[in-house]
Coordinates of C-alpha atoms in Angstrom, one line a residue:
X1085 CA -12.6 53.3 -23.3
X1086 CA -11.8 49.6 -22.5
X1087 CA -8.6 49.7 -24.6
X1088 CA -7.4 52.8 -22.7
X1089 CA -8.0 51.1 -19.4
X1090 CA -6.2 48.0 -20.5
X1091 CA -3.1 50.1 -21.6
X1092 CA -3.1 51.9 -18.3
X1093 CA -3.3 48.6 -16.4
X1094 CA -0.3 47.2 -18.4
X1095 CA 1.7 50.4 -17.7
X1096 CA 1.1 50.3 -14.0
X1097 CA 2.0 46.5 -13.9
X1098 CA 5.3 47.2 -15.6
X1099 CA 6.0 50.1 -13.2
X1100 CA 5.3 47.7 -10.3
X1101 CA 7.7 45.1 -11.6
X1102 CA 10.5 47.6 -12.2
X1103 CA 10.5 49.0 -8.6
X1104 CA 12.7 46.9 -6.3
X1105 CA 10.8 45.7 -3.2
X1106 CA 13.4 44.5 -0.8
X1107 CA 15.3 47.9 -0.4
X1108 CA 13.8 48.0 3.1
X1109 CA 15.9 45.0 4.0
X1110 CA 19.2 46.8 3.2
X1111 CA 21.6 47.1 6.1
X1112 CA 25.2 48.2 6.3
X1113 CA 26.6 44.6 5.9
X1114 CA 24.0 43.4 3.4
X1115 CA 24.0 46.2 0.8
X1116 CA 25.6 44.0 -1.9
X1117 CA 23.2 41.1 -1.2
X1118 CA 20.1 43.0 -2.5
X1119 CA 21.1 43.0 -6.1
X1120 CA 21.5 39.6 -7.7
X1121 CA 23.5 39.1 -11.0
X1122 CA 21.5 38.9 -14.1
X1123 CA 23.9 36.3 -15.5
X1124 CA 26.8 34.2 -14.3
X1125 CA 29.4 36.0 -16.5
X1126 CA 29.1 39.7 -15.6
X1127 CA 28.7 41.9 -12.5
X1128 CA 25.4 43.9 -12.1
X1129 CA 25.5 47.7 -11.5
X1130 CA 23.6 49.7 -9.0
X1131 CA 21.3 51.1 -11.6
X1132 CA 20.1 47.6 -12.7
X1133 CA 17.1 46.0 -11.0
X1134 CA 16.2 42.3 -11.2
X1135 CA 13.1 40.3 -10.7
X1136 CA 12.5 38.9 -7.3
X1137 CA 12.5 35.1 -7.0
X1138 CA 9.2 33.3 -6.3
X1139 CA 8.7 32.8 -2.6
X1140 CA 6.1 31.6 -0.1
X1141 CA 5.1 33.0 3.3
X1142 CA 3.6 29.6 4.3
X1143 CA 5.6 27.3 6.7
X1144 CA 7.1 24.7 4.5
X1145 CA 6.9 20.9 4.7
X1146 CA 10.3 19.1 4.9
X1147 CA 9.1 16.1 2.9
X1148 CA 10.3 17.6 -0.4
X1149 CA 13.9 18.4 0.8
X1150 CA 15.4 15.2 -0.6
X1151 CA 14.5 15.9 -4.3
X1152 CA 17.7 18.0 -4.8
X1153 CA 20.9 16.9 -3.1
X1154 CA 23.8 19.3 -2.4
X1155 CA 27.3 17.9 -2.7
X1156 CA 30.8 18.9 -1.5
X1157 CA 29.5 21.5 1.0
X1158 CA 32.4 22.8 3.2
X1159 CA 32.1 23.4 6.9
X1160 CA 33.2 27.0 6.5
X1161 CA 34.1 29.3 3.6
X1162 CA 36.8 32.0 3.7
X1163 CA 35.3 35.6 3.3
X1164 CA 36.4 37.5 0.3
X1165 CA 36.3 34.5 -2.1
X1166 CA 33.7 33.2 -4.5
X1167 CA 31.6 30.1 -3.4
X1168 CA 30.6 27.4 -5.8
X1169 CA 27.5 25.4 -4.9
X1170 CA 27.3 21.8 -6.3
X1171 CA 24.0 20.0 -6.4
X1172 CA 22.4 16.9 -8.0
X1173 CA 18.9 16.6 -9.4
X1174 CA 17.1 13.3 -8.5
X1175 CA 14.8 11.4 -10.9
X1176 CA 11.6 12.5 -9.1
X1177 CA 12.3 16.2 -9.8
X1178 CA 12.1 18.1 -13.1
X1179 CA 13.7 21.7 -13.0
X1180 CA 11.9 24.7 -14.4
X1181 CA 12.9 28.1 -15.6
X1182 CA 12.1 30.1 -12.4
X1183 CA 13.9 27.8 -10.0
X1184 CA 16.6 29.4 -7.8
X1185 CA 19.1 28.6 -5.1
X1186 CA 19.3 30.9 -2.0
X1187 CA 21.6 31.2 1.0
X1188 CA 19.4 31.2 4.2
X1189 CA 20.5 31.7 7.8
X1190 CA 19.9 28.6 9.9
X1191 CA 16.5 28.9 11.6
X1192 CA 14.6 30.3 8.7
X1193 CA 10.8 29.7 8.5
X1194 CA 9.7 30.8 5.1
X1195 CA 11.5 31.2 1.7
X1196 CA 11.2 35.0 2.0
X1197 CA 14.0 35.0 4.5
X1198 CA 16.8 34.4 2.0
X1199 CA 20.0 36.4 2.2
X1200 CA 20.9 36.2 -1.5
X1201 CA 20.0 34.0 -4.4
X1202 CA 21.1 32.8 -7.9
X1203 CA 18.9 31.6 -10.8
X1204 CA 19.6 28.0 -11.8
X1205 CA 20.4 27.1 -15.4
X1206 CA 18.2 24.5 -17.1
X1207 CA 20.1 21.4 -18.6
X1208 CA 19.7 20.7 -22.3
X1209 CA 19.1 17.0 -21.9
X1210 CA 17.4 15.9 -18.7
X1211 CA 18.0 12.2 -19.3
X1212 CA 21.9 12.5 -19.4
X1213 CA 24.1 12.0 -16.4
X1214 CA 25.7 15.4 -16.8
X1215 CA 22.3 17.1 -16.6
X1216 CA 21.8 15.7 -13.1
X1217 CA 25.2 17.2 -11.8
X1218 CA 24.8 21.0 -11.7
X1219 CA 26.6 23.9 -10.1
X1220 CA 26.0 27.6 -9.4
X1221 CA 28.6 30.2 -8.3
X1222 CA 28.0 33.0 -5.8
X1223 CA 30.3 36.1 -6.1
X1224 CA 32.2 37.2 -3.0
X1225 CA 30.5 40.6 -2.7
X1226 CA 27.1 38.9 -2.4
X1227 CA 28.1 36.7 0.5
X1228 CA 27.4 37.4 4.2
X1229 CA 30.2 39.0 6.3
X1230 CA 29.3 37.6 9.7
X1231 CA 30.1 34.2 11.2
X1232 CA 26.5 32.9 11.5
X1233 CA 25.5 29.5 10.2
X1234 CA 24.0 29.4 6.7
X1235 CA 22.8 26.8 4.3
X1236 CA 22.0 26.4 0.6
X1237 CA 18.3 25.8 -0.3
X1238 CA 16.9 24.9 -3.8
X1239 CA 13.5 26.6 -4.3
X1240 CA 11.2 25.9 -7.3
X1241 CA 9.1 28.5 -9.2
X1242 CA 6.2 27.7 -6.9
X1243 CA 8.1 28.8 -3.8
X1244 CA 8.5 25.2 -2.5
X1245 CA 11.9 24.1 -1.1
X1246 CA 13.1 21.0 -2.9
X1247 CA 16.5 20.5 -1.2
X1248 CA 18.7 21.9 1.7
X1249 CA 22.4 21.5 2.5
X1250 CA 24.2 21.1 5.7
X1251 CA 25.0 24.3 7.7
X1252 CA 28.3 26.2 7.0
X1253 CA 30.0 29.4 8.1
X1254 CA 31.8 32.4 6.5
X1255 CA 34.9 32.9 8.7
X1256 CA 38.7 33.2 8.2
X1257 CA 41.2 30.6 9.2
X1258 CA 42.2 30.3 12.9
X1259 CA 44.7 33.1 13.7
X1260 CA 46.5 31.0 16.3
X1261 CA 47.7 28.6 13.6
X1262 CA 49.0 31.4 11.3
X1263 CA 52.3 33.2 11.9
X1264 CA 52.2 36.6 10.2
X1265 CA 55.5 38.4 9.5
X1266 CA 55.2 42.0 8.3
X1267 CA 57.5 45.0 8.0
X1268 CA 57.0 48.6 9.0
X1269 CA 56.2 49.6 5.5
X1270 CA 53.6 46.9 5.1
X1271 CA 52.0 48.0 8.4
X1272 CA 51.8 51.6 7.2
X1273 CA 50.3 50.5 3.9
X1274 CA 47.7 48.4 5.7
X1275 CA 46.8 51.3 7.9
X1276 CA 46.5 53.6 4.9
X1277 CA 44.3 50.9 3.2
X1278 CA 42.2 50.6 6.4
X1279 CA 41.6 54.4 6.4
X1280 CA 40.5 54.3 2.8
X1281 CA 38.2 51.4 3.6
X1282 CA 36.7 53.3 6.6
X1283 CA 36.2 56.3 4.4
X1284 CA 34.6 54.2 1.7
X1285 CA 32.5 52.5 4.3
X1286 CA 31.2 55.9 5.6
X1287 CA 30.4 56.9 2.0
X1288 CA 28.5 53.6 1.6
X1289 CA 26.6 54.3 4.8
X1290 CA 25.6 57.7 3.6
X1291 CA 24.5 56.3 0.3
X1292 CA 22.6 53.6 2.2
X1293 CA 20.7 56.3 4.2
X1294 CA 19.8 58.2 1.1
X1295 CA 18.7 54.9 -0.6
X1296 CA 16.6 54.1 2.4
X1297 CA 14.9 57.4 2.3
X1298 CA 14.4 57.1 -1.5
X1299 CA 13.1 53.6 -0.9
X1300 CA 10.5 54.9 1.6
X1301 CA 9.4 57.6 -0.8
X1302 CA 9.2 55.1 -3.6
X1303 CA 7.2 52.6 -1.5
X1304 CA 4.7 55.4 -0.6
X1305 CA 4.3 56.2 -4.2
X1306 CA 4.1 52.6 -5.1
X1307 CA 1.4 52.0 -2.5
X1308 CA -0.6 54.9 -3.8
X1309 CA -0.1 53.7 -7.4
X1310 CA -1.1 50.2 -6.4
X1311 CA -4.3 51.4 -4.8
X1312 CA -5.2 53.4 -8.0
X1313 CA -4.3 50.3 -10.0
X1314 CA -6.6 48.1 -7.9
X1315 CA -9.4 50.6 -8.4
X1316 CA -8.7 50.7 -12.1
X1317 CA -8.5 46.9 -12.2
X1318 CA -11.9 46.5 -10.4
X1319 CA -13.4 49.1 -12.7
X1320 CA -12.0 47.4 -15.8
X1321 CA -13.2 44.0 -14.6
X1322 CA -16.7 45.4 -14.0
X1323 CA -16.8 47.1 -17.4
X1324 CA -15.5 43.9 -19.0
X1325 CA -18.1 41.8 -17.2
X1326 CA -20.9 44.2 -18.2
X1327 CA -19.7 44.3 -21.8
X1328 CA -19.4 40.5 -21.8
X1329 CA -22.8 40.1 -20.2
X1330 CA -24.3 42.6 -22.7
X1331 CA -22.6 40.9 -25.6
X1332 CA -23.7 37.5 -24.4
X1333 CA -27.3 38.8 -24.0
X1334 CA -27.2 40.2 -27.6
X1335 CA -25.8 37.0 -28.9
X1336 CA -28.4 34.9 -27.2
X1337 CA -31.2 37.2 -28.4
X1338 CA -29.8 37.1 -31.9
X1339 CA -29.6 33.3 -31.8
X1340 CA -33.2 33.2 -30.5
X1341 CA -34.4 35.5 -33.3
X1342 CA -32.6 33.4 -35.9
X1343 CA -34.1 30.2 -34.5
X1344 CA -37.6 31.8 -34.4
X1345 CA -37.1 33.1 -38.0
X1346 CA -36.1 29.6 -39.2
X1347 CA -39.0 28.0 -37.3
X1348 CA -41.4 30.6 -38.9
X1349 CA -40.1 30.0 -42.4
X1350 CA -40.2 26.2 -42.0
X1351 CA -43.8 26.5 -40.5
X1352 CA -44.8 28.7 -43.5
X1353 CA -43.4 26.1 -45.9
X1354 CA -45.2 23.3 -44.1
X1355 CA -48.5 25.3 -44.1
X1356 CA -48.2 25.9 -47.8
X1357 CA -47.6 22.2 -48.5
X1358 CA -50.5 21.4 -46.1
X1359 CA -52.9 23.8 -48.0
X1360 CA -52.0 22.1 -51.3
X1361 CA -52.6 18.7 -49.8
X1362 CA -56.0 19.8 -48.4
X1363 CA -57.0 21.2 -51.8
X1364 CA -56.0 18.0 -53.5
X1365 CA -57.9 16.0 -50.9
X1366 CA -61.0 18.2 -51.3
X1367 CA -61.0 17.6 -55.0
X1368 CA -60.7 13.8 -54.5
X1369 CA -63.4 13.9 -51.9
X1370 CA -65.8 15.7 -54.3
X1371 CA -65.1 13.1 -57.0
X1372 CA -65.6 10.3 -54.4
X1373 CA -68.9 12.0 -53.3
X1374 CA -70.2 11.9 -56.9
X1375 CA -69.2 8.3 -57.2
X1376 CA -71.0 7.5 -53.9
X1377 CA -74.2 9.2 -55.0
X1378 CA -74.2 7.3 -58.3
X1379 CA -73.4 4.1 -56.4
X1380 CA -76.3 4.8 -54.0
X1381 CA -78.7 5.1 -56.9
X1382 CA -77.4 1.8 -58.3
X1383 CA -77.7 0.1 -54.9
X1384 CA -81.4 1.2 -54.5
X1385 CA -82.2 -0.4 -57.8
X1386 CA -80.3 -3.5 -56.8
X1387 CA -82.1 -3.5 -53.5
X1388 CA -85.5 -3.6 -55.3
X1389 CA -84.3 -6.5 -57.4
X1390 CA -83.1 -8.3 -54.3
X1391 CA -86.5 -7.8 -52.6
X1392 CA -88.3 -9.4 -55.5
X1393 CA -85.8 -12.3 -55.5
X1394 CA -86.2 -12.6 -51.7
X1395 CA -90.0 -13.1 -51.9
X1396 CA -89.5 -15.8 -54.5
X1397 CA -86.8 -17.5 -52.3
X1398 CA -89.3 -17.4 -49.3
X1399 CA -91.8 -19.4 -51.3
X1400 CA -89.2 -22.0 -52.4
X1401 CA -88.0 -22.2 -48.8
X1402 CA -91.4 -23.0 -47.4
X1403 CA -91.7 -25.8 -50.0
X1404 CA -88.3 -27.1 -49.1
X1405 CA -89.2 -27.1 -45.4
X1406 CA -92.3 -29.3 -46.1
X1407 CA -90.1 -31.7 -48.1
X1408 CA -87.5 -31.8 -45.2
X1409 CA -90.2 -32.7 -42.7
X1410 CA -91.2 -35.7 -44.8
X1411 CA -87.6 -36.8 -45.2
X1412 CA -87.0 -36.5 -41.5
X1413 CA -90.0 -38.8 -40.8
X1414 CA -88.7 -41.4 -43.2
X1415 CA -85.2 -41.2 -41.8
X1416 CA -86.5 -41.7 -38.2
X1417 CA -88.4 -44.8 -39.2
X1418 CA -85.3 -46.3 -40.9
X1419 CA -83.2 -45.4 -37.9
X1420 CA -85.6 -47.2 -35.6
X1421 CA -85.4 -50.3 -37.8
X1422 CA -81.6 -50.2 -38.0
X1423 CA -81.4 -49.8 -34.2
X1424 CA -83.5 -52.9 -33.5
X1425 CA -81.3 -54.9 -35.9
X1426 CA -78.1 -53.7 -34.3
X1427 CA -79.4 -54.5 -30.8
X1428 CA -80.1 -58.1 -32.0
X1429 CA -76.6 -58.4 -33.5
X1430 CA -75.0 -56.9 -30.4
X1431 CA -76.8 -59.5 -28.2
X1432 CA -75.6 -62.3 -30.5
X1433 CA -72.0 -61.0 -30.3
X1434 CA -72.2 -60.8 -26.5
X1435 CA -73.3 -64.4 -26.4
X1436 CA -70.5 -65.5 -28.7
X1437 CA -68.0 -63.5 -26.6
X1438 CA -69.2 -65.2 -23.4
X1439 CA -68.6 -68.6 -25.1
X1440 CA -65.2 -67.6 -26.3
X1441 CA -64.3 -66.3 -22.8
X1442 CA -65.5 -69.6 -21.3
X1443 CA -63.4 -71.6 -23.8
X1444 CA -60.4 -69.4 -23.1
X1445 CA -60.7 -70.0 -19.4
X1446 CA -60.9 -73.8 -20.0
X1447 CA -57.8 -73.6 -22.3
X1448 CA -56.0 -71.6 -19.5
X1449 CA -56.8 -74.4 -17.0
X1450 CA -55.4 -77.0 -19.4
X1451 CA -52.3 -74.9 -20.0
X1452 CA -51.7 -74.6 -16.3
X1453 CA -52.1 -78.4 -15.8
X1454 CA -49.7 -79.0 -18.7
X1455 CA -47.2 -76.5 -17.3
X1456 CA -47.3 -78.2 -13.9
X1457 CA -46.8 -81.6 -15.6
X1458 CA -43.9 -80.2 -17.5
X1459 CA -42.3 -78.8 -14.3
X1460 CA -42.8 -82.2 -12.6
X1461 CA -41.2 -84.0 -15.5
X1462 CA -38.2 -81.6 -15.5
X1463 CA -37.8 -82.2 -11.8
X1464 CA -37.9 -86.0 -12.4
X1465 CA -35.4 -85.6 -15.2
X1466 CA -33.1 -83.7 -12.9
X1467 CA -33.4 -86.5 -10.3
X1468 CA -32.6 -89.1 -12.8
X1469 CA -29.6 -87.2 -14.0
X1470 CA -28.3 -86.9 -10.5
X1471 CA -28.9 -90.6 -9.8
X1472 CA -27.1 -91.5 -13.0
X1473 CA -24.1 -89.4 -12.2
X1474 CA -24.1 -90.9 -8.7
X1475 CA -24.1 -94.4 -10.0
X1476 CA -21.4 -93.7 -12.5
X1477 CA -19.3 -92.1 -9.9
X1478 CA -19.9 -95.1 -7.7
X1479 CA -18.7 -97.4 -10.5
X1480 CA -15.8 -95.1 -11.2
X1481 CA -16.9 -94.2 -14.8
X1482 CA -17.3 -90.8 -16.5
X1483 CA -20.6 -90.1 -18.1
X1484 CA -19.1 -87.9 -20.9
X1485 CA -16.4 -90.6 -21.9
X1486 CA -19.0 -93.5 -22.2
X1487 CA -21.1 -93.9 -25.4
X1488 CA -24.8 -94.0 -24.6
X1489 CA -27.1 -96.5 -26.3
X1490 CA -30.8 -96.8 -25.7
X1491 CA -32.3 -100.3 -25.2
X1492 CA -33.8 -101.9 -28.3
X1493 CA -36.3 -104.2 -26.4
X1494 CA -38.0 -104.6 -23.1
X1495 CA -35.4 -107.2 -22.0
X1496 CA -32.4 -104.9 -21.7
X1497 CA -29.6 -106.3 -19.6
X1498 CA -25.9 -106.4 -19.2
X1499 CA -25.3 -109.2 -21.7
X1500 CA -27.1 -107.4 -24.5
X1501 CA -25.0 -104.2 -24.3
X1502 CA -21.3 -105.0 -24.1
X1503 CA -20.5 -101.3 -23.3
X1504 CA -22.4 -101.5 -20.0
X1505 CA -20.9 -103.7 -17.4
X1506 CA -23.9 -103.9 -15.1
X1507 CA -26.6 -103.3 -17.7
X1508 CA -28.7 -100.1 -18.4
X1509 CA -29.8 -98.5 -15.1
X1510 CA -32.6 -96.5 -16.8
X1511 CA -34.3 -99.4 -18.6
X1512 CA -37.0 -99.9 -15.9
X1513 CA -37.4 -96.1 -15.4
X1514 CA -37.9 -95.5 -19.1
X1515 CA -40.4 -98.4 -19.5
X1516 CA -42.4 -97.1 -16.5
X1517 CA -42.5 -93.5 -17.6
X1518 CA -43.0 -94.0 -21.4
X1519 CA -46.7 -94.5 -21.3
X1520 CA -47.4 -91.3 -19.4
X1521 CA -45.1 -89.3 -21.8
X1522 CA -46.8 -90.8 -24.9
X1523 CA -50.2 -90.1 -23.4
X1524 CA -49.4 -86.4 -23.0
X1525 CA -47.6 -85.6 -26.2
X1526 CA -50.0 -84.6 -29.0
X1527 CA -49.6 -82.5 -32.2
X1528 CA -50.8 -78.9 -31.7
X1529 CA -52.2 -78.6 -35.2
X1530 CA -53.8 -82.0 -36.0
X1531 CA -54.3 -83.3 -32.4
X1532 CA -52.7 -86.7 -33.3
X1533 CA -50.6 -88.8 -30.9
X1534 CA -46.8 -89.1 -31.2
X1535 CA -46.7 -92.8 -30.0
X1536 CA -46.2 -94.4 -33.4
X1537 CA -43.8 -91.8 -34.6
X1538 CA -41.3 -91.6 -31.7
X1539 CA -38.0 -93.2 -32.5
X1540 CA -35.5 -94.5 -30.0
X1541 CA -32.6 -92.5 -28.8
X1542 CA -30.1 -94.6 -30.8
X1543 CA -31.7 -93.8 -34.1
X1544 CA -31.9 -90.1 -33.2
X1545 CA -28.2 -90.1 -32.4
X1546 CA -27.4 -91.7 -35.8
X1547 CA -29.7 -89.2 -37.6
X1548 CA -28.1 -85.9 -38.7
X1549 CA -29.3 -83.1 -36.4
X1550 CA -30.8 -80.0 -38.1
X1551 CA -29.2 -76.5 -37.6
X1552 CA -32.4 -74.8 -36.8
X1553 CA -36.1 -75.5 -36.1
X1554 CA -38.9 -73.7 -37.9
X1555 CA -42.4 -73.3 -36.4
X1556 CA -45.1 -74.8 -38.8
X1557 CA -47.7 -72.2 -37.9
X1558 CA -45.9 -68.8 -37.7
X1559 CA -42.6 -69.8 -39.5
X1560 CA -40.5 -68.6 -36.6
X1561 CA -37.0 -70.2 -36.4
X1562 CA -35.2 -71.4 -33.3
X1563 CA -31.6 -72.9 -32.9
X1564 CA -31.4 -76.7 -32.7
X1565 CA -30.1 -76.6 -29.1
X1566 CA -33.2 -74.8 -28.0
X1567 CA -35.6 -77.7 -28.7
X1568 CA -37.5 -77.4 -25.5
X1569 CA -38.3 -73.7 -26.2
X1570 CA -39.4 -74.6 -29.7
X1571 CA -41.8 -77.3 -28.4
X1572 CA -43.2 -74.8 -25.9
X1573 CA -43.7 -72.3 -28.6
X1574 CA -45.6 -74.7 -30.9
X1575 CA -47.7 -75.8 -27.9
X1576 CA -48.7 -72.2 -27.2
X1577 CA -50.4 -72.0 -30.7
X1578 CA -52.9 -74.7 -29.6
X1579 CA -54.1 -72.7 -26.6

């Protein structure tokens, strides 16, 4: 049933395509514009029908008119001659198979208002320069016969205008500028030709009336056929939808049944495996139960043995507790004795620590006194050095250039040392400060005085100086030039 409806639908569609729709637009001066040529190389006959171009009834937007540019458009074309339309395709536009070029009267609103049209030919290579320059030729018997203004329009297969030319007219040349010289015979021939054309024109008018009548009948039949076709289309669509819905329902039910079958089979397999596992577990549990019963009997026997051993252990534990009490009493007595002895020792250590702290404070007082004495001596030494430098500068001598020699006796004077012109200026100061220095200097280890061991400065100058000084107590070494730091370090060991 569905295949019969589809065949009928296709037949009616073909019938609709083969019937010309624009016969109602035929007039006495546009009869030849209805039928367009099927190709550029031959003339169509009245029996041939062609496909209408794709049009649009919507008011068009002029923003796309620059995608196709028309070239070499004349201001007017002479009637009775073919017209060649030249146009150029821009890079933004790609032509398609159903594109066409129509001649429109100026003032048109939609693409359905074309006078005549020609299909465009697609170029082989769109990237070449020759493909962009195209042309199409309109035959003379398709062109308008009035002197209205017309223009070329390029329309794509969607019914959108992609380009429009400047307006032009179909009119002969100005008769005032042409001088026509004819003879009597030519006039008679022209009149005879005019009569024939009038007769032919009348025949064409009669044919046009009959065609209009035929067109009205055909349109009525076509309208009726279209209504039937719409009914058949709606019926076919409903049947197809019902068949598709029924088929989809059957397919979904079949898929659900297959899925349920697969689930049931998988569940049956799982249940069989589960039953086998449960049987195996049951057998293992029975064996484990037998083992547990046997182990329970063994444990009851073992518990009886443990109870007997526990009673014996309780007896031994009471005996050990009595012994532990005795040991605790003896340990407490010993701890008390040791505590008294440790208290006595702690008191003795406290007394000794107090004596040591007292001695340390005394040594600290002595160290502070010695430190102050040392600072005083350093200040005196600085004063003496400044006084020496002042006296030398007063005498005009340099201290670094003069050899220094200590006095060998208490009677040091200018006659005893030839190097000094006015004698030794430090002789009296050294004699007065020597006893105090000798009284202070003592050995930090043996506590002996350095008075008998101190040599004069001249013998120390003659003796070779050591490179480093070593502490006799901690074996720490100091450079020879840091003698004062070495002496302070040795002195610190005695504190």
